[in-house]
PDB file of C-alpha atoms in Angstrom:
ATOM      1  CA  MET A 527      99.054  31.462 142.792  1.00 51.00           C
ATOM      2  CA  LEU A 528     102.207  30.498 140.929  1.00 54.00           C
ATOM      3  CA  ASN A 529     104.438  33.237 142.306  1.00 53.00           C
ATOM      4  CA  ARG A 530     103.169  33.416 145.882  1.00 48.00           C
ATOM      5  CA  GLY A 531     105.047  30.456 147.350  1.00 45.00           C
ATOM      6  CA  GLY A 532     102.112  28.295 148.376  1.00 50.00           C
ATOM      7  CA  GLU A 533     102.358  24.822 149.881  1.00 50.00           C
ATOM      8  CA  LYS A 534     102.454  23.260 146.410  1.00 59.00           C
ATOM      9  CA  ASP A 535     104.340  24.325 143.300  1.00 62.00           C
ATOM     10  CA  PHE A 536     101.962  24.292 140.332  1.00 64.00           C
ATOM     11  CA  THR A 537     104.275  26.059 137.842  1.00 65.00           C
ATOM     12  CA  ASP A 538     104.696  23.026 135.562  1.00 65.00           C
ATOM     13  CA  THR A 539     101.028  22.084 135.916  1.00 66.00           C
ATOM     14  CA  ALA A 540      99.908  25.574 134.859  1.00 67.00           C
ATOM     15  CA  ARG A 541     102.262  25.504 131.870  1.00 68.00           C
ATOM     16  CA  GLU A 542     100.766  22.220 130.660  1.00 71.00           C
ATOM     17  CA  MET A 543      97.110  23.064 131.405  1.00 73.00           C
ATOM     18  CA  ASN A 544      96.274  23.773 127.753  1.00 72.00           C
ATOM     19  CA  MET A 545      97.252  20.183 126.894  1.00 79.00           C
ATOM     20  CA  TRP A 546      94.684  18.784 129.338  1.00 83.00           C
ATOM     21  CA  CYS A 547      91.734  20.955 128.271  1.00 86.00           C
ATOM     22  CA  ASP A 548      89.283  18.640 126.534  1.00 88.00           C
ATOM     23  CA  SER A 549      86.557  21.137 125.629  1.00 89.00           C
ATOM     24  CA  ALA A 550      85.640  24.767 126.136  1.00 90.00           C
ATOM     25  CA  SER A 551      82.960  27.205 125.160  1.00 87.00           C
ATOM     26  CA  ILE A 552      83.258  30.674 123.697  1.00 87.00           C
ATOM     27  CA  PRO A 553      81.628  33.188 126.061  1.00 90.00           C
ATOM     28  CA  GLU A 554      77.979  34.031 125.654  1.00 90.00           C
ATOM     29  CA  VAL A 555      77.005  37.684 125.646  1.00 90.00           C
ATOM     30  CA  PHE A 556      73.556  39.208 125.601  1.00 92.00           C
ATOM     31  CA  MET A 557      72.169  42.686 126.093  1.00 93.00           C
ATOM     32  CA  LYS A 558      70.265  43.576 129.186  1.00 95.00           C
ATOM     33  CA  THR A 559      67.365  45.765 128.088  1.00 95.00           C
ATOM     34  CA  ILE A 560      64.641  47.925 129.526  1.00 95.00           C
ATOM     35  CA  ASP A 561      61.275  48.765 127.996  1.00 95.00           C
ATOM     36  CA  VAL A 562      60.822  52.445 127.169  1.00 95.00           C
ATOM     37  CA  ARG A 563      57.502  53.918 126.044  1.00 94.00           C
ATOM     38  CA  ARG A 564      57.900  55.588 122.640  1.00 88.00           C
ATOM     39  CA  TYR A 565      55.876  58.681 123.425  1.00 88.00           C
ATOM     40  CA  GLY A 566      55.831  58.464 127.186  1.00 88.00           C
ATOM     41  CA  TYR A 567      52.762  56.210 126.922  1.00 91.00           C
ATOM     42  CA  GLY A 568      51.494  53.417 124.666  1.00 91.00           C
ATOM     43  CA  ALA A 569      53.702  50.825 122.938  1.00 93.00           C
ATOM     44  CA  THR A 570      57.218  50.134 124.185  1.00 94.00           C
ATOM     45  CA  ASN A 571      60.621  49.660 122.568  1.00 94.00           C
ATOM     46  CA  LYS A 572      63.491  47.699 124.046  1.00 95.00           C
ATOM     47  CA  VAL A 573      66.563  49.818 124.756  1.00 94.00           C
ATOM     48  CA  PRO A 574      69.992  48.300 125.534  1.00 95.00           C
ATOM     49  CA  VAL A 575      71.340  48.977 129.021  1.00 95.00           C
ATOM     50  CA  ASN A 576      74.500  46.889 129.351  1.00 93.00           C
ATOM     51  CA  PRO A 577      76.075  43.613 128.170  1.00 92.00           C
ATOM     52  CA  GLU A 578      75.853  40.561 130.408  1.00 93.00           C
ATOM     53  CA  PHE A 579      78.200  37.585 130.243  1.00 94.00           C
ATOM     54  CA  LYS A 580      77.427  33.980 131.106  1.00 94.00           C
ATOM     55  CA  ASP A 581      80.069  31.974 132.981  1.00 95.00           C
ATOM     56  CA  VAL A 582      82.286  29.769 130.795  1.00 95.00           C
ATOM     57  CA  ALA A 583      82.875  26.032 131.352  1.00 95.00           C
ATOM     58  CA  LEU A 584      86.199  24.360 130.519  1.00 94.00           C
ATOM     59  CA  THR A 585      86.487  20.570 130.753  1.00 94.00           C
ATOM     60  CA  PHE A 586      89.828  18.969 131.579  1.00 92.00           C
ATOM     61  CA  MET A 587      91.131  15.410 131.384  1.00 90.00           C
ATOM     62  CA  VAL A 588      92.704  14.392 134.692  1.00 88.00           C
ATOM     63  CA  ASP A 589      96.455  13.835 134.643  1.00 85.00           C
ATOM     64  CA  ALA A 590      98.007  10.769 136.324  1.00 81.00           C
ATOM     65  CA  ASP A 591      98.505  12.482 139.702  1.00 83.00           C
ATOM     66  CA  ALA A 592      95.385  14.702 139.470  1.00 85.00           C
ATOM     67  CA  ARG A 593      97.685  17.728 139.797  1.00 85.00           C
ATOM     68  CA  ASN A 594      95.583  19.732 137.348  1.00 87.00           C
ATOM     69  CA  TRP A 595      92.495  19.064 139.490  1.00 90.00           C
ATOM     70  CA  GLY A 596      94.564  20.095 142.556  1.00 86.00           C
ATOM     71  CA  PHE A 597      95.600  23.305 140.795  1.00 87.00           C
ATOM     72  CA  PHE A 598      91.976  24.406 140.462  1.00 89.00           C
ATOM     73  CA  ARG A 599      91.138  23.234 143.999  1.00 87.00           C
ATOM     74  CA  GLU A 600      93.940  25.423 145.380  1.00 84.00           C
ATOM     75  CA  TRP A 601      92.771  28.328 143.207  1.00 87.00           C
ATOM     76  CA  MET A 602      89.248  27.911 144.606  1.00 87.00           C
ATOM     77  CA  MET A 603      90.690  27.948 148.139  1.00 84.00           C
ATOM     78  CA  MET A 604      92.322  31.300 147.347  1.00 83.00           C
ATOM     79  CA  CYS A 605      88.769  32.562 146.720  1.00 84.00           C
ATOM     80  CA  SER A 606      87.559  31.155 150.048  1.00 82.00           C
ATOM     81  CA  ASN A 607      89.601  28.776 152.156  1.00 78.00           C
ATOM     82  CA  PHE A 608      87.416  25.702 152.696  1.00 78.00           C
ATOM     83  CA  ASN A 609      90.170  23.444 154.070  1.00 73.00           C
ATOM     84  CA  GLY A 610      88.620  22.147 157.278  1.00 66.00           C
ATOM     85  CA  SER A 611      91.305  19.575 158.074  1.00 64.00           C
ATOM     86  CA  SER A 612      92.324  21.362 161.292  1.00 59.00           C
ATOM     87  CA  GLY A 613      88.890  22.602 162.325  1.00 61.00           C
ATOM     88  CA  VAL A 614      87.188  25.917 161.820  1.00 59.00           C
ATOM     89  CA  ILE A 615      89.134  28.057 164.306  1.00 58.00           C
ATOM     90  CA  GLN A 616      92.659  26.981 163.248  1.00 56.00           C
ATOM     91  CA  GLN A 617      94.831  28.624 160.605  1.00 54.00           C
ATOM     92  CA  ASN A 618      94.303  26.001 157.903  1.00 50.00           C
ATOM     93  CA  GLY A 619      97.226  25.957 155.576  1.00 53.00           C
ATOM     94  CA  ASN A 620      99.155  28.181 153.323  1.00 54.00           C
ATOM     95  CA  ILE A 621      96.777  29.119 150.488  1.00 50.00           C
ATOM     96  CA  GLY A 622      98.554  31.033 147.739  1.00 52.00           C
ATOM     97  CA  GLY A 623     101.402  31.822 150.124  1.00 53.00           C
ATOM     98  CA  VAL A 624      99.113  33.381 152.747  1.00 53.00           C
ATOM     99  CA  ARG A 625      97.918  31.758 155.986  1.00 55.00           C
ATOM    100  CA  THR A 626      94.156  32.176 155.941  1.00 64.00           C
ATOM    101  CA  PRO A 627      91.390  31.280 158.377  1.00 72.00           C
ATOM    102  CA  MET A 628      88.686  28.946 157.161  1.00 75.00           C
ATOM    103  CA  TYR A 629      86.039  30.599 154.946  1.00 78.00           C
ATOM    104  CA  GLU A 630      87.895  33.898 154.755  1.00 78.00           C
ATOM    105  CA  LEU A 631      87.446  35.492 151.329  1.00 80.00           C
ATOM    106  CA  GLY A 632      90.303  36.446 149.021  1.00 81.00           C
ATOM    107  CA  TYR A 633      90.735  39.766 147.239  1.00 84.00           C
ATOM    108  CA  ILE A 634      89.800  39.806 143.551  1.00 87.00           C
ATOM    109  CA  GLU A 635      93.245  41.241 142.712  1.00 88.00           C
ATOM    110  CA  ASP A 636      94.804  38.088 144.167  1.00 84.00           C
ATOM    111  CA  ILE A 637      92.516  35.520 142.544  1.00 87.00           C
ATOM    112  CA  ALA A 638      91.618  36.891 139.093  1.00 92.00           C
ATOM    113  CA  THR A 639      93.742  36.614 135.963  1.00 91.00           C
ATOM    114  CA  ASN A 640      93.283  36.593 132.209  1.00 92.00           C
ATOM    115  CA  VAL A 641      92.396  33.210 130.712  1.00 91.00           C
ATOM    116  CA  ALA A 642      92.837  32.494 126.992  1.00 90.00           C
ATOM    117  CA  VAL A 643      90.431  30.168 125.153  1.00 91.00           C
ATOM    118  CA  SER A 644      91.631  29.168 121.689  1.00 88.00           C
ATOM    119  CA  THR A 645      90.353  27.082 118.790  1.00 86.00           C
ATOM    120  CA  PHE A 646      92.696  25.251 116.445  1.00 85.00           C
ATOM    121  CA  ALA A 647      92.561  23.930 112.889  1.00 88.00           C
ATOM    122  CA  ALA A 648      93.444  20.322 112.044  1.00 90.00           C
ATOM    123  CA  ASP A 649      97.001  21.424 111.162  1.00 93.00           C
ATOM    124  CA  GLY A 650      97.456  22.839 114.689  1.00 85.00           C
ATOM    125  CA  SER A 651      97.277  26.515 113.735  1.00 88.00           C
ATOM    126  CA  GLU A 652      95.358  28.779 116.076  1.00 88.00           C
ATOM    127  CA  ARG A 653      92.132  30.067 114.489  1.00 89.00           C
ATOM    128  CA  LEU A 654      90.468  32.016 117.272  1.00 90.00           C
ATOM    129  CA  ARG A 655      91.671  33.336 120.614  1.00 92.00           C
ATOM    130  CA  VAL A 656      89.316  34.832 123.167  1.00 93.00           C
ATOM    131  CA  ILE A 657      90.643  36.405 126.372  1.00 94.00           C
ATOM    132  CA  LEU A 658      88.496  36.210 129.511  1.00 94.00           C
ATOM    133  CA  ARG A 659      89.631  39.291 131.437  1.00 94.00           C
ATOM    134  CA  ASN A 660      89.893  39.017 135.239  1.00 94.00           C
ATOM    135  CA  ALA A 661      88.650  35.427 135.256  1.00 94.00           C
ATOM    136  CA  TRP A 662      88.514  33.156 138.288  1.00 94.00           C
ATOM    137  CA  PRO A 663      86.909  29.778 139.024  1.00 94.00           C
ATOM    138  CA  VAL A 664      83.484  29.759 140.654  1.00 94.00           C
ATOM    139  CA  GLY A 665      83.110  25.993 140.525  1.00 93.00           C
ATOM    140  CA  VAL A 666      84.993  22.738 140.042  1.00 93.00           C
ATOM    141  CA  SER A 667      82.730  19.828 139.161  1.00 92.00           C
ATOM    142  CA  GLU A 668      82.755  16.362 140.588  1.00 88.00           C
ATOM    143  CA  MET A 669      85.160  13.869 139.063  1.00 84.00           C
ATOM    144  CA  LYS A 670      83.434  10.559 138.353  1.00 81.00           C
ATOM    145  CA  LEU A 671      85.596   7.530 139.042  1.00 79.00           C
ATOM    146  CA  GLY A 672      84.658   3.923 138.533  1.00 79.00           C
ATOM    147  CA  TRP A 673      86.166   0.532 137.744  1.00 79.00           C
ATOM    148  CA  ALA A 674      83.843   0.187 134.755  1.00 79.00           C
ATOM    149  CA  ASP A 675      85.412   3.303 133.199  1.00 71.00           C
ATOM    150  CA  LYS A 676      88.879   1.771 132.776  1.00 74.00           C
ATOM    151  CA  SER A 677      88.978   2.526 129.026  1.00 76.00           C
ATOM    152  CA  ASP A 678      87.978   6.176 129.537  1.00 82.00           C
ATOM    153  CA  VAL A 679      89.826   9.164 130.968  1.00 86.00           C
ATOM    154  CA  ALA A 680      88.492  10.883 134.091  1.00 88.00           C
ATOM    155  CA  ARG A 681      87.362  14.457 133.499  1.00 91.00           C
ATOM    156  CA  PHE A 682      86.250  17.464 135.510  1.00 93.00           C
ATOM    157  CA  THR A 683      84.781  20.830 134.541  1.00 95.00           C
ATOM    158  CA  VAL A 684      85.803  24.252 135.835  1.00 95.00           C
ATOM    159  CA  LEU A 685      83.273  27.083 135.658  1.00 95.00           C
ATOM    160  CA  PHE A 686      84.869  30.522 135.243  1.00 95.00           C
ATOM    161  CA  THR A 687      83.331  33.913 135.813  1.00 95.00           C
ATOM    162  CA  PHE A 688      85.001  36.983 134.351  1.00 95.00           C
ATOM    163  CA  ALA A 689      84.694  40.769 134.052  1.00 94.00           C
ATOM    164  CA  ASP A 690      84.495  40.866 130.257  1.00 94.00           C
ATOM    165  CA  TRP A 691      86.106  39.306 127.203  1.00 94.00           C
ATOM    166  CA  TYR A 692      87.627  40.242 123.870  1.00 93.00           C
ATOM    167  CA  ASN A 693      88.701  38.600 120.626  1.00 91.00           C
ATOM    168  CA  ASP A 694      92.503  38.523 120.504  1.00 89.00           C
ATOM    169  CA  SER A 695      92.934  36.475 117.316  1.00 76.00           C
ATOM    170  CA  GLY A 696      93.768  39.446 115.113  1.00 60.00           C
ATOM    171  CA  SER A 697      90.977  38.594 112.706  1.00 53.00           C
ATOM    172  CA  PRO A 698      88.528  41.347 111.803  1.00 48.00           C
ATOM    173  CA  SER A 699      85.153  41.498 113.476  1.00 48.00           C
ATOM    174  CA  VAL A 700      82.264  39.897 111.635  1.00 45.00           C
ATOM    175  CA  ASN A 701      79.899  42.368 109.992  1.00 43.00           C
ATOM    176  CA  VAL A 702      76.270  41.226 109.996  1.00 41.00           C
TER     177      VAL A 702
END
C-alpha cells in the first residue's frame, strides 16, 4: 500500500504505527486432531493433524487526524473495495494505486505482509518479537466517540489473520 501510489500517502503513518499500538496479543496456536482407534476398534487416541492459528487483535490509540485509522481502512479496501461514494457501478477510487470496482477482491500477494508484534521491558529493550507471516486485516472495530470521554483517548482494534507465525526474538525455545 505504501509503494503503490494510492490516493493518500501513508508512509509516515506506517512508520509511526508502533507508537500508537496500545495493546496486542501473542498468537494462539492449537493442534487440530483426529481420533484414531488404537487397534482398528475400541478406544481412541487423539493424533495431531495440523496447527491452527487464531486471528490476532491489535488495539491502537487514534492520532489527532485519525490517519492511523484511515491507514487500516484503506488496507481493508485493498482486500475488497467497499467505497460506495459513487455508486456500485462506478470505478470508486484509487485503492492501493489501482482503480477497482466496488466489492472486487484483491490478490493476497497485494494485501498481505509480515507484521511484527513485540514486547518491551520497562527500560525500553525488546524482550520478545513475534512475526505474523502474510498478515492482513480482516476487521477494523468501531471507534467510540463521545463528549463524556474527553479525558480518554479514542481507540480502535484491528483483527489480523495470517498464514503462520514465528518467534524472531533470538531467544531459545522454551523446553517443557
